[in-house]
Structures are given as C-alpha cells and as structure tokens.
Amino acid sequence: MRIILKKNIKNYNLDDLKNELVVLGEKPFRAEQLFKWIYCEKVNSFEEMTNISLELREKLNEDYEFIPFKIIKKLKSADGTKKYLFDLQDKEQNIIETVLMKYHHGCTLCVSSQVGCKMGCKFCASTCIPFSRDLLAGEIVEQILAVEKDENIRISNIVFMGIGEPLDNYDNVIKSIEIINNHKGLNIGARHISISTCGVVPKIYELADKQIQCTLSISLHTANNETRNELMPINKAYNIQELIKACEYYIEKTNRRISFEYALVNGKNDNLENAKELVSLIKGMLAHVNLIPINEINDLNYIKSTNENVIRFRDYLNKHGIVATIRRELGSDINAACGQLRRQNLKEVN
Ligand code: SAH
C-alpha cells in the first residue's frame, strides 16, 4: 500500500517549485503560472488554475495540497489593530496569533514564526505556554494570504515580531522571505520586512552573509549583562558584547541601520545610569532605539515605566547622539501589543 503524504504547495519558493515541476516532467515556466495563481489570485485549489491543463492539475493534486487556516477569532482594538487567531489545521490543533496594524503609509502584518517560544524571556507572554513546533515556510506565508484575503487589502510591511524566535527557525523564515519577496508573487520588498531577534548571534552572522537587505531588530532591553542575564536567558549563551559585534558585522555587510528594541520596566532598566550604559554601548553605530513602555502581562511581575521616566530616558539618548523614539503601542486592549502574543489551545479560545 502506498501512503501518500501530500506536501503543502506554499512551502516552496519559485526555484524550488520549478525543480518540483521538472521532476514531474513539466517545463519550469509552469511554476511561474502556479506562483501567480497562489500568490496573486490567492486560490486555494488546483481546480481554479484554469490555464493549466487538467492532466497537470490532477497530477499536482495527487502530491500537493493547500492547507488554508481557519480563522477562529478576529479581535478588533479601539485603535483599529486587528488580531487573528488561526487554527493551523494540524493534528496537534495548534493555534497562532497574527496582528494587522494599519498606518497611514500602509498595512503592517506582525507574523508568528513558531508555535510557542523556547527563549524564555521573563517579561514575554509568548513563553508562558510550552513550545510546540516551528512553523513551516508555507504557514508563515499563509498568515499574509489569509489576512489579505479576509480584509481585501494589500499588506506592505511584514514584521517577524509575533510568537516565536525567527532566528531559531532560520531556514523556514528565510524560505518564507524568499516567497514573500518574489516580485512574481506577493512582491513585498526586503526593506519592508523586519526580523526581530532576542540575540541568536550565529544566525545574525548567517543572515548578514545572505545580504537580503531586511531590517534587523534586536530586542536588547538593557545594556547591562547582569540585568540581561536575569531577563533574557539567551544572554548567558551570547552576551551583550558578542551581540553588538554581530550587529556591527550585519551593518558592515548590509549597510542597513539596526533597530534596538528597549522595553522600559519600572526600576529595572529605566534610570539615567541605564541610559548612560546604553549610550556607551551603541554610540557611533548605524542604529536607532525604539523605546516601549513595557506591556504588563498577567502573571508576570513587571511594571511599566512612568511616562516621565520614558521621556527622560529618550531625551537623554537624543542628547547624547542616539536617535530614539517612543513606540506608539497598538492593540494592547486586545492583547495584541509587543510581548502579549501567546500560543493558545482550542479549549481556551472556545
Ligand atoms: N523572539 C523575537 C521576536 C519577538 S518580537 C524577539 O525577541 O525579538 C516581540 C518583541 O516584543 C520583542 O522585542 C520582545 O522583547 C518584546 N516584548 C516581549 N514582551 C514584552 C512586553 N511585555 N512589553 C513590551 N515588549 C515586549
């Protein structure tokens, strides 16, 4: 008996798809037709691909499948931000969250890269439930397709700032970027894609060597190793100095400005001494700092900095030659803001 394990057609970038078609005895240009149907027309079946012969459609149907997500819930924030809960339709009944933010310059989608997270940052809700698995490239891309289709919009920016550590799922994330970026498909420019990491140093070097021009965001949160060890376990593997060295390499290779994320916690990393440490760490680097008053998470004991402290911190950085802005928090009323996304299970959301 032949057990047929169908493959998700959205896991392939255009070159992979060409190879798959050649193996089926087809001409590579068929892959471009397929790509167009999937990413421009957003079909979810081979039957709809009317310029492809019935024979090939049937052949494809035998080996490949479409696994569209089911929208379990869609929450809307007072500020217009929308959070989707997607059922991945897998046997573990995994659920992920994806957040859509509309700005005057376009729509940004915050995508998840894993179901859960292994990194264990103490202030982040994504680590509250055990890690389940990596997302495949097709599942990263599916978040964009599902939202574009549901809202009838075009997404212009992607940020890998949802659940998971993108550089801990490096191959699938890179593959998804190759798909997202392709001008024959979704056509979202690399400069409109941001990857955020807590500091998986070897993968930062690898990403730099790929030179794909996406923005790198570093979740730094403190310039002090002792505090960072306490807040972010990854720091024990790769400390701040190693992280900064990797960032300098990224800048050298890509000529792209790095974005440092700094969530301000009352009494932990928000006084002027802390700001001074940050200045001496990154002064002169091609970088800017995004300040985020920390979002308080139930069960986690971190308190937001006061507005006064946030402004004082920003002003100190600006005065000492570091470009720093306070990030407008979107979606906190529906738990869609930074650090509030978490893996859920079906029982919880029903
Ligand atoms: N794992 C990656 C991607 C997650 S992005 C990373 O760490 O960068 C989510 C961003 O929100 C990260 O910068 C993370 O540090 C930040 N974050 C986590 N918990 C937060 C909280 N409670 N308030 C504000 N930001 C938080």
PDB file of N, CA, C and O in Angstrom, residues 241-308:
ATOM      1  N   GLN A 241      28.240  41.961  24.510  1.00  0.00           N
ATOM      2  CA  GLN A 241      29.372  42.351  23.654  1.00  0.00           C
ATOM      3  C   GLN A 241      29.419  41.487  22.384  1.00  0.00           C
ATOM      4  O   GLN A 241      29.673  41.977  21.287  1.00  0.00           O
ATOM      5  N   GLU A 242      29.130  40.197  22.545  1.00  0.00           N
ATOM      6  CA  GLU A 242      29.099  39.325  21.359  1.00  0.00           C
ATOM      7  C   GLU A 242      27.966  39.730  20.419  1.00  0.00           C
ATOM      8  O   GLU A 242      28.098  39.688  19.190  1.00  0.00           O
ATOM      9  N   LEU A 243      26.845  40.121  21.027  1.00  0.00           N
ATOM     10  CA  LEU A 243      25.683  40.537  20.239  1.00  0.00           C
ATOM     11  C   LEU A 243      25.999  41.801  19.439  1.00  0.00           C
ATOM     12  O   LEU A 243      25.701  41.903  18.238  1.00  0.00           O
ATOM     13  N   ILE A 244      26.629  42.755  20.099  1.00  0.00           N
ATOM     14  CA  ILE A 244      26.952  44.016  19.419  1.00  0.00           C
ATOM     15  C   ILE A 244      27.952  43.777  18.281  1.00  0.00           C
ATOM     16  O   ILE A 244      27.842  44.356  17.199  1.00  0.00           O
ATOM     17  N   LYS A 245      28.894  42.875  18.519  1.00  0.00           N
ATOM     18  CA  LYS A 245      29.856  42.551  17.458  1.00  0.00           C
ATOM     19  C   LYS A 245      29.138  41.988  16.224  1.00  0.00           C
ATOM     20  O   LYS A 245      29.440  42.342  15.085  1.00  0.00           O
ATOM     21  N   ALA A 246      28.148  41.134  16.483  1.00  0.00           N
ATOM     22  CA  ALA A 246      27.378  40.548  15.372  1.00  0.00           C
ATOM     23  C   ALA A 246      26.579  41.639  14.644  1.00  0.00           C
ATOM     24  O   ALA A 246      26.472  41.635  13.418  1.00  0.00           O
ATOM     25  N   CYS A 247      26.047  42.593  15.426  1.00  0.00           N
ATOM     26  CA  CYS A 247      25.291  43.697  14.814  1.00  0.00           C
ATOM     27  C   CYS A 247      26.209  44.543  13.938  1.00  0.00           C
ATOM     28  O   CYS A 247      25.817  44.976  12.844  1.00  0.00           O
ATOM     29  N   GLU A 248      27.429  44.778  14.428  1.00  0.00           N
ATOM     30  CA  GLU A 248      28.373  45.575  13.630  1.00  0.00           C
ATOM     31  C   GLU A 248      28.687  44.865  12.319  1.00  0.00           C
ATOM     32  O   GLU A 248      28.797  45.489  11.265  1.00  0.00           O
ATOM     33  N   TYR A 249      28.789  43.555  12.382  1.00  0.00           N
ATOM     34  CA  TYR A 249      29.029  42.763  11.172  1.00  0.00           C
ATOM     35  C   TYR A 249      27.840  42.889  10.217  1.00  0.00           C
ATOM     36  O   TYR A 249      28.006  43.058   9.015  1.00  0.00           O
ATOM     37  N   TYR A 250      26.626  42.859  10.784  1.00  0.00           N
ATOM     38  CA  TYR A 250      25.405  42.979   9.956  1.00  0.00           C
ATOM     39  C   TYR A 250      25.403  44.322   9.215  1.00  0.00           C
ATOM     40  O   TYR A 250      25.107  44.404   8.025  1.00  0.00           O
ATOM     41  N   ILE A 251      25.755  45.368   9.956  1.00  0.00           N
ATOM     42  CA  ILE A 251      25.772  46.711   9.358  1.00  0.00           C
ATOM     43  C   ILE A 251      26.831  46.783   8.252  1.00  0.00           C
ATOM     44  O   ILE A 251      26.585  47.289   7.159  1.00  0.00           O
ATOM     45  N   GLU A 252      28.005  46.227   8.564  1.00  0.00           N
ATOM     46  CA  GLU A 252      29.099  46.253   7.600  1.00  0.00           C
ATOM     47  C   GLU A 252      28.696  45.533   6.305  1.00  0.00           C
ATOM     48  O   GLU A 252      28.956  46.001   5.202  1.00  0.00           O
ATOM     49  N   LYS A 253      28.020  44.405   6.450  1.00  0.00           N
ATOM     50  CA  LYS A 253      27.664  43.589   5.290  1.00  0.00           C
ATOM     51  C   LYS A 253      26.498  44.171   4.491  1.00  0.00           C
ATOM     52  O   LYS A 253      26.425  44.026   3.277  1.00  0.00           O
ATOM     53  N   THR A 254      25.526  44.779   5.203  1.00  0.00           N
ATOM     54  CA  THR A 254      24.281  45.163   4.519  1.00  0.00           C
ATOM     55  C   THR A 254      24.123  46.670   4.377  1.00  0.00           C
ATOM     56  O   THR A 254      23.265  47.124   3.625  1.00  0.00           O
ATOM     57  N   ASN A 255      24.891  47.414   5.179  1.00  0.00           N
ATOM     58  CA  ASN A 255      24.738  48.862   5.208  1.00  0.00           C
ATOM     59  C   ASN A 255      23.357  49.284   5.686  1.00  0.00           C
ATOM     60  O   ASN A 255      22.867  50.353   5.334  1.00  0.00           O
ATOM     61  N   ARG A 256      22.714  48.424   6.438  1.00  0.00           N
ATOM     62  CA  ARG A 256      21.372  48.711   6.945  1.00  0.00           C
ATOM     63  C   ARG A 256      21.456  49.139   8.409  1.00  0.00           C
ATOM     64  O   ARG A 256      22.244  48.608   9.184  1.00  0.00           O
ATOM     65  N   ARG A 257      20.589  50.061   8.768  1.00  0.00           N
ATOM     66  CA  ARG A 257      20.534  50.543  10.148  1.00  0.00           C
ATOM     67  C   ARG A 257      19.859  49.500  11.041  1.00  0.00           C
ATOM     68  O   ARG A 257      18.830  48.942  10.681  1.00  0.00           O
ATOM     69  N   ILE A 258      20.439  49.269  12.189  1.00  0.00           N
ATOM     70  CA  ILE A 258      19.859  48.304  13.138  1.00  0.00           C
ATOM     71  C   ILE A 258      18.864  49.028  14.038  1.00  0.00           C
ATOM     72  O   ILE A 258      19.034  50.206  14.348  1.00  0.00           O
ATOM     73  N   SER A 259      17.849  48.288  14.412  1.00  0.00           N
ATOM     74  CA  SER A 259      16.868  48.865  15.310  1.00  0.00           C
ATOM     75  C   SER A 259      16.963  48.133  16.657  1.00  0.00           C
ATOM     76  O   SER A 259      16.830  46.908  16.691  1.00  0.00           O
ATOM     77  N   PHE A 260      17.258  48.870  17.722  1.00  0.00           N
ATOM     78  CA  PHE A 260      17.312  48.247  19.053  1.00  0.00           C
ATOM     79  C   PHE A 260      15.993  48.468  19.781  1.00  0.00           C
ATOM     80  O   PHE A 260      15.545  49.613  19.916  1.00  0.00           O
ATOM     81  N   GLU A 261      15.393  47.387  20.222  1.00  0.00           N
ATOM     82  CA  GLU A 261      14.141  47.483  20.980  1.00  0.00           C
ATOM     83  C   GLU A 261      14.501  47.532  22.470  1.00  0.00           C
ATOM     84  O   GLU A 261      15.341  46.753  22.937  1.00  0.00           O
ATOM     85  N   TYR A 262      13.849  48.438  23.166  1.00  0.00           N
ATOM     86  CA  TYR A 262      14.161  48.591  24.595  1.00  0.00           C
ATOM     87  C   TYR A 262      12.847  48.796  25.340  1.00  0.00           C
ATOM     88  O   TYR A 262      12.226  49.846  25.277  1.00  0.00           O
ATOM     89  N   ALA A 263      12.385  47.730  26.004  1.00  0.00           N
ATOM     90  CA  ALA A 263      11.131  47.811  26.774  1.00  0.00           C
ATOM     91  C   ALA A 263      11.460  48.317  28.175  1.00  0.00           C
ATOM     92  O   ALA A 263      12.279  47.719  28.884  1.00  0.00           O
ATOM     93  N   LEU A 264      10.849  49.413  28.540  1.00  0.00           N
ATOM     94  CA  LEU A 264      11.203  50.047  29.814  1.00  0.00           C
ATOM     95  C   LEU A 264      10.374  49.487  30.965  1.00  0.00           C
ATOM     96  O   LEU A 264       9.145  49.516  30.950  1.00  0.00           O
ATOM     97  N   VAL A 265      11.104  48.963  31.957  1.00  0.00           N
ATOM     98  CA  VAL A 265      10.475  48.370  33.137  1.00  0.00           C
ATOM     99  C   VAL A 265      10.793  49.256  34.330  1.00  0.00           C
ATOM    100  O   VAL A 265      11.963  49.608  34.564  1.00  0.00           O
ATOM    101  N   ASN A 266       9.759  49.578  35.069  1.00  0.00           N
ATOM    102  CA  ASN A 266       9.940  50.463  36.214  1.00  0.00           C
ATOM    103  C   ASN A 266      10.984  49.907  37.196  1.00  0.00           C
ATOM    104  O   ASN A 266      10.879  48.779  37.661  1.00  0.00           O
ATOM    105  N   GLY A 267      12.018  50.723  37.444  1.00  0.00           N
ATOM    106  CA  GLY A 267      13.007  50.362  38.458  1.00  0.00           C
ATOM    107  C   GLY A 267      13.989  49.273  38.024  1.00  0.00           C
ATOM    108  O   GLY A 267      14.828  48.836  38.813  1.00  0.00           O
ATOM    109  N   LYS A 268      13.907  48.829  36.799  1.00  0.00           N
ATOM    110  CA  LYS A 268      14.771  47.715  36.365  1.00  0.00           C
ATOM    111  C   LYS A 268      15.814  48.185  35.342  1.00  0.00           C
ATOM    112  O   LYS A 268      16.989  47.866  35.450  1.00  0.00           O
ATOM    113  N   ASN A 269      15.364  48.987  34.384  1.00  0.00           N
ATOM    114  CA  ASN A 269      16.287  49.390  33.304  1.00  0.00           C
ATOM    115  C   ASN A 269      15.984  50.804  32.815  1.00  0.00           C
ATOM    116  O   ASN A 269      16.307  51.138  31.688  1.00  0.00           O
ATOM    117  N   ASP A 270      15.298  51.604  33.660  1.00  0.00           N
ATOM    118  CA  ASP A 270      14.790  52.878  33.136  1.00  0.00           C
ATOM    119  C   ASP A 270      15.366  54.131  33.797  1.00  0.00           C
ATOM    120  O   ASP A 270      14.832  55.207  33.621  1.00  0.00           O
ATOM    121  N   ASN A 271      16.486  54.002  34.541  1.00  0.00           N
ATOM    122  CA  ASN A 271      17.023  55.244  35.110  1.00  0.00           C
ATOM    123  C   ASN A 271      18.166  55.795  34.239  1.00  0.00           C
ATOM    124  O   ASN A 271      18.544  55.183  33.244  1.00  0.00           O
ATOM    125  N   LEU A 272      18.683  56.948  34.634  1.00  0.00           N
ATOM    126  CA  LEU A 272      19.674  57.604  33.768  1.00  0.00           C
ATOM    127  C   LEU A 272      21.001  56.847  33.702  1.00  0.00           C
ATOM    128  O   LEU A 272      21.714  56.911  32.703  1.00  0.00           O
ATOM    129  N   GLU A 273      21.318  56.108  34.764  1.00  0.00           N
ATOM    130  CA  GLU A 273      22.509  55.244  34.735  1.00  0.00           C
ATOM    131  C   GLU A 273      22.372  54.218  33.601  1.00  0.00           C
ATOM    132  O   GLU A 273      23.309  53.940  32.856  1.00  0.00           O
ATOM    133  N   ASN A 274      21.152  53.651  33.515  1.00  0.00           N
ATOM    134  CA  ASN A 274      20.882  52.652  32.462  1.00  0.00           C
ATOM    135  C   ASN A 274      21.001  53.286  31.080  1.00  0.00           C
ATOM    136  O   ASN A 274      21.531  52.671  30.146  1.00  0.00           O
ATOM    137  N   ALA A 275      20.504  54.518  30.960  1.00  0.00           N
ATOM    138  CA  ALA A 275      20.573  55.216  29.666  1.00  0.00           C
ATOM    139  C   ALA A 275      22.031  55.479  29.299  1.00  0.00           C
ATOM    140  O   ALA A 275      22.438  55.330  28.133  1.00  0.00           O
ATOM    141  N   LYS A 276      22.825  55.834  30.318  1.00  0.00           N
ATOM    142  CA  LYS A 276      24.237  56.134  30.100  1.00  0.00           C
ATOM    143  C   LYS A 276      24.972  54.882  29.599  1.00  0.00           C
ATOM    144  O   LYS A 276      25.773  54.937  28.669  1.00  0.00           O
ATOM    145  N   GLU A 277      24.669  53.759  30.217  1.00  0.00           N
ATOM    146  CA  GLU A 277      25.281  52.484  29.792  1.00  0.00           C
ATOM    147  C   GLU A 277      24.946  52.178  28.334  1.00  0.00           C
ATOM    148  O   GLU A 277      25.773  51.696  27.569  1.00  0.00           O
ATOM    149  N   LEU A 278      23.685  52.473  27.974  1.00  0.00           N
ATOM    150  CA  LEU A 278      23.233  52.206  26.599  1.00  0.00           C
ATOM    151  C   LEU A 278      23.984  53.107  25.614  1.00  0.00           C
ATOM    152  O   LEU A 278      24.438  52.649  24.556  1.00  0.00           O
ATOM    153  N   VAL A 279      24.145  54.366  26.008  1.00  0.00           N
ATOM    154  CA  VAL A 279      24.874  55.296  25.135  1.00  0.00           C
ATOM    155  C   VAL A 279      26.284  54.785  24.901  1.00  0.00           C
ATOM    156  O   VAL A 279      26.754  54.696  23.760  1.00  0.00           O
ATOM    157  N   SER A 280      26.989  54.378  25.976  1.00  0.00           N
ATOM    158  CA  SER A 280      28.374  53.963  25.720  1.00  0.00           C
ATOM    159  C   SER A 280      28.434  52.648  24.943  1.00  0.00           C
ATOM    160  O   SER A 280      29.403  52.397  24.241  1.00  0.00           O
ATOM    161  N   LEU A 281      27.371  51.851  25.025  1.00  0.00           N
ATOM    162  CA  LEU A 281      27.378  50.591  24.256  1.00  0.00           C
ATOM    163  C   LEU A 281      27.215  50.812  22.753  1.00  0.00           C
ATOM    164  O   LEU A 281      27.907  50.190  21.953  1.00  0.00           O
ATOM    165  N   ILE A 282      26.293  51.709  22.365  1.00  0.00           N
ATOM    166  CA  ILE A 282      25.959  51.768  20.922  1.00  0.00           C
ATOM    167  C   ILE A 282      26.308  53.090  20.245  1.00  0.00           C
ATOM    168  O   ILE A 282      25.981  53.283  19.074  1.00  0.00           O
ATOM    169  N   LYS A 283      26.973  53.964  20.972  1.00  0.00           N
ATOM    170  CA  LYS A 283      27.308  55.264  20.373  1.00  0.00           C
ATOM    171  C   LYS A 283      28.141  55.083  19.100  1.00  0.00           C
ATOM    172  O   LYS A 283      29.040  54.271  19.062  1.00  0.00           O
ATOM    173  N   GLY A 284      27.761  55.807  18.066  1.00  0.00           N
ATOM    174  CA  GLY A 284      28.519  55.742  16.804  1.00  0.00           C
ATOM    175  C   GLY A 284      28.037  54.644  15.871  1.00  0.00           C
ATOM    176  O   GLY A 284      28.461  54.580  14.723  1.00  0.00           O
ATOM    177  N   MET A 285      27.169  53.778  16.351  1.00  0.00           N
ATOM    178  CA  MET A 285      26.671  52.710  15.470  1.00  0.00           C
ATOM    179  C   MET A 285      25.569  53.228  14.565  1.00  0.00           C
ATOM    180  O   MET A 285      24.823  54.131  14.959  1.00  0.00           O
ATOM    181  N   LEU A 286      25.428  52.630  13.391  1.00  0.00           N
ATOM    182  CA  LEU A 286      24.312  52.952  12.494  1.00  0.00           C
ATOM    183  C   LEU A 286      23.070  52.255  13.068  1.00  0.00           C
ATOM    184  O   LEU A 286      22.771  51.118  12.729  1.00  0.00           O
ATOM    185  N   ALA A 287      22.401  52.973  13.987  1.00  0.00           N
ATOM    186  CA  ALA A 287      21.316  52.303  14.717  1.00  0.00           C
ATOM    187  C   ALA A 287      20.356  53.321  15.285  1.00  0.00           C
ATOM    188  O   ALA A 287      20.688  54.500  15.412  1.00  0.00           O
ATOM    189  N   HIS A 288      19.164  52.882  15.584  1.00  0.00           N
ATOM    190  CA  HIS A 288      18.291  53.729  16.387  1.00  0.00           C
ATOM    191  C   HIS A 288      17.607  52.876  17.450  1.00  0.00           C
ATOM    192  O   HIS A 288      17.631  51.646  17.384  1.00  0.00           O
ATOM    193  N   VAL A 289      17.031  53.557  18.423  1.00  0.00           N
ATOM    194  CA  VAL A 289      16.444  52.837  19.553  1.00  0.00           C
ATOM    195  C   VAL A 289      14.941  53.085  19.573  1.00  0.00           C
ATOM    196  O   VAL A 289      14.477  54.212  19.452  1.00  0.00           O
ATOM    197  N   ASN A 290      14.205  51.992  19.713  1.00  0.00           N
ATOM    198  CA  ASN A 290      12.754  52.064  19.876  1.00  0.00           C
ATOM    199  C   ASN A 290      12.438  51.823  21.336  1.00  0.00           C
ATOM    200  O   ASN A 290      12.696  50.728  21.848  1.00  0.00           O
ATOM    201  N   LEU A 291      11.891  52.821  21.989  1.00  0.00           N
ATOM    202  CA  LEU A 291      11.552  52.637  23.403  1.00  0.00           C
ATOM    203  C   LEU A 291      10.094  52.217  23.516  1.00  0.00           C
ATOM    204  O   LEU A 291       9.216  52.791  22.877  1.00  0.00           O
ATOM    205  N   ILE A 292       9.843  51.205  24.325  1.00  0.00           N
ATOM    206  CA  ILE A 292       8.481  50.702  24.512  1.00  0.00           C
ATOM    207  C   ILE A 292       8.230  50.609  26.013  1.00  0.00           C
ATOM    208  O   ILE A 292       8.888  49.815  26.683  1.00  0.00           O
ATOM    209  N   PRO A 293       7.318  51.422  26.543  1.00  0.00           N
ATOM    210  CA  PRO A 293       6.977  51.191  27.952  1.00  0.00           C
ATOM    211  C   PRO A 293       6.433  49.764  28.047  1.00  0.00           C
ATOM    212  O   PRO A 293       5.537  49.407  27.280  1.00  0.00           O
ATOM    213  N   ILE A 294       7.000  48.939  28.898  1.00  0.00           N
ATOM    214  CA  ILE A 294       6.678  47.507  28.847  1.00  0.00           C
ATOM    215  C   ILE A 294       5.176  47.270  29.010  1.00  0.00           C
ATOM    216  O   ILE A 294       4.512  47.971  29.774  1.00  0.00           O
ATOM    217  N   ASN A 295       4.666  46.324  28.254  1.00  0.00           N
ATOM    218  CA  ASN A 295       3.263  45.942  28.417  1.00  0.00           C
ATOM    219  C   ASN A 295       3.178  44.959  29.569  1.00  0.00           C
ATOM    220  O   ASN A 295       3.886  43.948  29.574  1.00  0.00           O
ATOM    221  N   GLU A 296       2.327  45.275  30.508  1.00  0.00           N
ATOM    222  CA  GLU A 296       2.236  44.397  31.677  1.00  0.00           C
ATOM    223  C   GLU A 296       1.461  43.147  31.304  1.00  0.00           C
ATOM    224  O   GLU A 296       0.434  43.203  30.648  1.00  0.00           O
ATOM    225  N   ILE A 297       1.995  42.008  31.695  1.00  0.00           N
ATOM    226  CA  ILE A 297       1.392  40.718  31.347  1.00  0.00           C
ATOM    227  C   ILE A 297       0.882  40.097  32.645  1.00  0.00           C
ATOM    228  O   ILE A 297       1.616  40.080  33.640  1.00  0.00           O
ATOM    229  N   ASN A 298      -0.327  39.575  32.615  1.00  0.00           N
ATOM    230  CA  ASN A 298      -0.847  38.862  33.792  1.00  0.00           C
ATOM    231  C   ASN A 298       0.145  37.790  34.195  1.00  0.00           C
ATOM    232  O   ASN A 298       0.709  37.131  33.345  1.00  0.00           O
ATOM    233  N   ASP A 299       0.332  37.566  35.446  1.00  0.00           N
ATOM    234  CA  ASP A 299       1.227  36.526  35.991  1.00  0.00           C
ATOM    235  C   ASP A 299       2.708  36.908  35.923  1.00  0.00           C
ATOM    236  O   ASP A 299       3.540  36.214  36.477  1.00  0.00           O
ATOM    237  N   LEU A 300       3.065  37.953  35.196  1.00  0.00           N
ATOM    238  CA  LEU A 300       4.474  38.337  35.148  1.00  0.00           C
ATOM    239  C   LEU A 300       4.611  39.677  35.870  1.00  0.00           C
ATOM    240  O   LEU A 300       3.867  40.603  35.605  1.00  0.00           O
ATOM    241  N   ASN A 301       5.594  39.733  36.776  1.00  0.00           N
ATOM    242  CA  ASN A 301       5.653  40.911  37.658  1.00  0.00           C
ATOM    243  C   ASN A 301       6.551  42.017  37.156  1.00  0.00           C
ATOM    244  O   ASN A 301       7.553  42.328  37.773  1.00  0.00           O
ATOM    245  N   TYR A 302       6.216  42.578  36.006  1.00  0.00           N
ATOM    246  CA  TYR A 302       6.998  43.721  35.552  1.00  0.00           C
ATOM    247  C   TYR A 302       6.082  44.915  35.365  1.00  0.00           C
ATOM    248  O   TYR A 302       5.025  44.793  34.749  1.00  0.00           O
ATOM    249  N   ILE A 303       6.514  46.027  35.917  1.00  0.00           N
ATOM    250  CA  ILE A 303       5.652  47.210  35.895  1.00  0.00           C
ATOM    251  C   ILE A 303       6.202  48.228  34.898  1.00  0.00           C
ATOM    252  O   ILE A 303       7.413  48.452  34.804  1.00  0.00           O
ATOM    253  N   LYS A 304       5.284  48.798  34.165  1.00  0.00           N
ATOM    254  CA  LYS A 304       5.595  49.816  33.158  1.00  0.00           C
ATOM    255  C   LYS A 304       6.317  51.021  33.775  1.00  0.00           C
ATOM    256  O   LYS A 304       5.947  51.455  34.859  1.00  0.00           O
ATOM    257  N   SER A 305       7.279  51.567  33.051  1.00  0.00           N
ATOM    258  CA  SER A 305       7.900  52.824  33.489  1.00  0.00           C
ATOM    259  C   SER A 305       6.866  53.938  33.434  1.00  0.00           C
ATOM    260  O   SER A 305       5.955  53.890  32.610  1.00  0.00           O
ATOM    261  N   THR A 306       7.075  54.943  34.264  1.00  0.00           N
ATOM    262  CA  THR A 306       6.168  56.091  34.202  1.00  0.00           C
ATOM    263  C   THR A 306       6.462  56.888  32.925  1.00  0.00           C
ATOM    264  O   THR A 306       7.574  56.809  32.380  1.00  0.00           O
ATOM    265  N   ASN A 307       5.470  57.650  32.472  1.00  0.00           N
ATOM    266  CA  ASN A 307       5.673  58.492  31.291  1.00  0.00           C
ATOM    267  C   ASN A 307       6.879  59.398  31.452  1.00  0.00           C
ATOM    268  O   ASN A 307       7.662  59.570  30.529  1.00  0.00           O
ATOM    269  N   GLU A 308       7.005  59.938  32.644  1.00  0.00           N
ATOM    270  CA  GLU A 308       8.129  60.847  32.941  1.00  0.00           C
ATOM    271  C   GLU A 308       9.467  60.163  32.696  1.00  0.00           C
ATOM    272  O   GLU A 308      10.357  60.707  32.064  1.00  0.00           O
TER     273      GLU A 308
END
